[in-house]
Amino acid sequence: MALKMYEISAVGDMVTQICERNKFVFCYYGEETGEIRFTRGDCVLTVFLTTMTIRTVINHPKQGKTQMFRKNCSFDELEKICKNPREHTGKGYKTKKDRIFKKKTNG
C-alpha cells in the first residue's frame, strides 16, 4: 500500500531530523521517486521514503567505493546506520543478484 503525501512528508521530516542530528547534510529530494539524500564526508545516505529502504555509499577500506541497501528499516535502524554507515542490520544487500540469492536462501 502506497503512503499518502502527508505521510511521506511526516516520514521525510523524521528522517531529516535523524540525519541532521548525526551531522549529515541535506543535498537532494526527489519528489517523483520519494527519495531524500544526505552526505557526511565521503558517505552518501539515501532514504527511499515510501519503502524506508536506506542506501549508503561509502569508501570501504578493502573493497573501495561500495553501496549497501537495507529494506524496510525503522527509525531506530536509520539512527544506527547514521552513526555507523557500515552497520549490519540483517536486511542488507549490495546488488540485485545478492537480493535474489538472499530471497532464495531465506524462504
Tab-separated table of C-alpha atoms in Angstrom:
chain	number	residue	atom	x	y	z
A	1	MET	CA	0.000	0.000	0.000
A	2	ALA	CA	1.403	3.384	-1.028
A	3	LEU	CA	1.849	6.127	1.527
A	4	LYS	CA	-0.254	9.275	1.189
A	5	MET	CA	1.527	12.584	0.561
A	6	TYR	CA	1.073	13.806	4.161
A	7	GLU	CA	2.506	10.505	5.435
A	8	ILE	CA	5.550	10.857	3.156
A	9	SER	CA	6.017	14.405	4.416
A	10	ALA	CA	5.917	13.282	8.060
A	11	VAL	CA	8.358	10.415	7.360
A	12	GLY	CA	10.646	12.814	5.461
A	13	ASP	CA	10.628	15.240	8.397
A	14	MET	CA	11.593	12.485	10.832
A	15	VAL	CA	14.313	11.151	8.506
A	16	THR	CA	15.724	14.674	8.127
A	17	GLN	CA	15.801	15.188	11.913
A	18	ILE	CA	17.644	11.896	12.471
A	19	CYS	CA	20.168	12.504	9.691
A	20	GLU	CA	20.891	16.114	10.637
A	21	ARG	CA	21.246	15.161	14.305
A	22	ASN	CA	24.001	12.794	13.151
A	23	LYS	CA	25.834	15.522	11.181
A	24	PHE	CA	24.554	14.561	7.723
A	25	VAL	CA	23.846	17.480	5.383
A	26	PHE	CA	20.757	17.512	3.177
A	27	CYS	CA	21.604	17.608	-0.540
A	28	TYR	CA	18.629	16.326	-2.610
A	29	TYR	CA	14.930	15.485	-2.546
A	30	GLY	CA	13.337	13.627	-5.472
A	31	GLU	CA	9.616	14.231	-5.295
A	32	GLU	CA	8.834	11.742	-8.076
A	33	THR	CA	10.988	8.964	-6.616
A	34	GLY	CA	10.310	9.761	-2.954
A	35	GLU	CA	13.997	9.753	-2.100
A	36	ILE	CA	15.893	12.098	0.161
A	37	ARG	CA	19.700	12.251	0.117
A	38	PHE	CA	22.278	13.405	2.636
A	39	THR	CA	26.077	13.494	2.755
A	40	ARG	CA	28.673	13.394	5.505
A	41	GLY	CA	32.292	13.371	4.424
A	42	ASP	CA	32.595	10.790	1.635
A	43	CYS	CA	29.435	8.935	2.716
A	44	VAL	CA	26.179	9.383	0.793
A	45	LEU	CA	22.981	8.230	2.526
A	46	THR	CA	19.735	7.970	0.544
A	47	VAL	CA	16.374	7.077	2.085
A	48	PHE	CA	13.518	5.958	-0.153
A	49	LEU	CA	10.617	7.260	1.909
A	50	THR	CA	7.791	5.028	0.640
A	51	THR	CA	9.653	1.796	1.472
A	52	MET	CA	12.136	3.024	4.101
A	53	THR	CA	14.918	1.463	2.053
A	54	ILE	CA	18.244	3.007	3.006
A	55	ARG	CA	21.183	3.124	0.592
A	56	THR	CA	24.652	4.020	1.820
A	57	VAL	CA	27.583	4.662	-0.489
A	58	ILE	CA	30.956	4.589	1.260
A	59	ASN	CA	34.630	4.078	0.547
A	60	HIS	CA	35.217	0.682	2.119
A	61	PRO	CA	38.758	0.222	3.464
A	62	LYS	CA	39.294	-3.008	1.489
A	63	GLN	CA	36.645	-3.024	-1.270
A	64	GLY	CA	36.796	0.611	-2.394
A	65	LYS	CA	33.606	2.503	-3.196
A	66	THR	CA	30.617	0.309	-2.304
A	67	GLN	CA	26.886	0.689	-1.827
A	68	MET	CA	24.601	-1.191	0.535
A	69	PHE	CA	20.806	-1.264	0.524
A	70	ARG	CA	18.685	-2.095	3.581
A	71	LYS	CA	14.944	-2.609	3.152
A	72	ASN	CA	12.028	-1.803	5.494
A	73	CYS	CA	14.135	-0.009	8.105
A	74	SER	CA	12.772	1.549	11.267
A	75	PHE	CA	13.765	4.979	12.536
A	76	ASP	CA	15.923	3.249	15.170
A	77	GLU	CA	17.773	1.366	12.432
A	78	LEU	CA	18.225	4.623	10.495
A	79	GLU	CA	19.738	6.161	13.628
A	80	LYS	CA	22.204	3.249	13.929
A	81	ILE	CA	23.121	3.487	10.250
A	82	CYS	CA	23.674	7.244	10.588
A	83	LYS	CA	26.033	6.639	13.499
A	84	ASN	CA	27.858	3.876	11.576
A	85	PRO	CA	27.100	3.668	7.827
A	86	ARG	CA	28.720	0.202	7.773
A	87	GLU	CA	26.185	-1.055	10.345
A	88	HIS	CA	24.828	-4.505	9.527
A	89	THR	CA	21.087	-4.828	10.123
A	90	GLY	CA	20.482	-8.242	8.561
A	91	LYS	CA	18.289	-6.505	5.956
A	92	GLY	CA	21.031	-5.521	3.548
A	93	TYR	CA	22.001	-6.415	0.023
A	94	LYS	CA	24.619	-4.954	-2.302
A	95	THR	CA	23.191	-5.798	-5.728
A	96	LYS	CA	20.021	-7.164	-7.277
A	97	LYS	CA	21.791	-10.531	-7.685
A	98	ASP	CA	22.563	-10.596	-3.931
A	99	ARG	CA	18.934	-9.777	-3.112
A	100	ILE	CA	17.597	-12.584	-5.324
A	101	PHE	CA	20.074	-15.063	-3.800
A	102	LYS	CA	19.135	-13.945	-0.280
A	103	LYS	CA	15.398	-14.434	-1.016
A	104	LYS	CA	16.012	-17.928	-2.383
A	105	THR	CA	18.078	-18.989	0.617
A	106	ASN	CA	15.811	-17.379	3.241
A	107	GLY	CA	12.499	-18.660	2.009
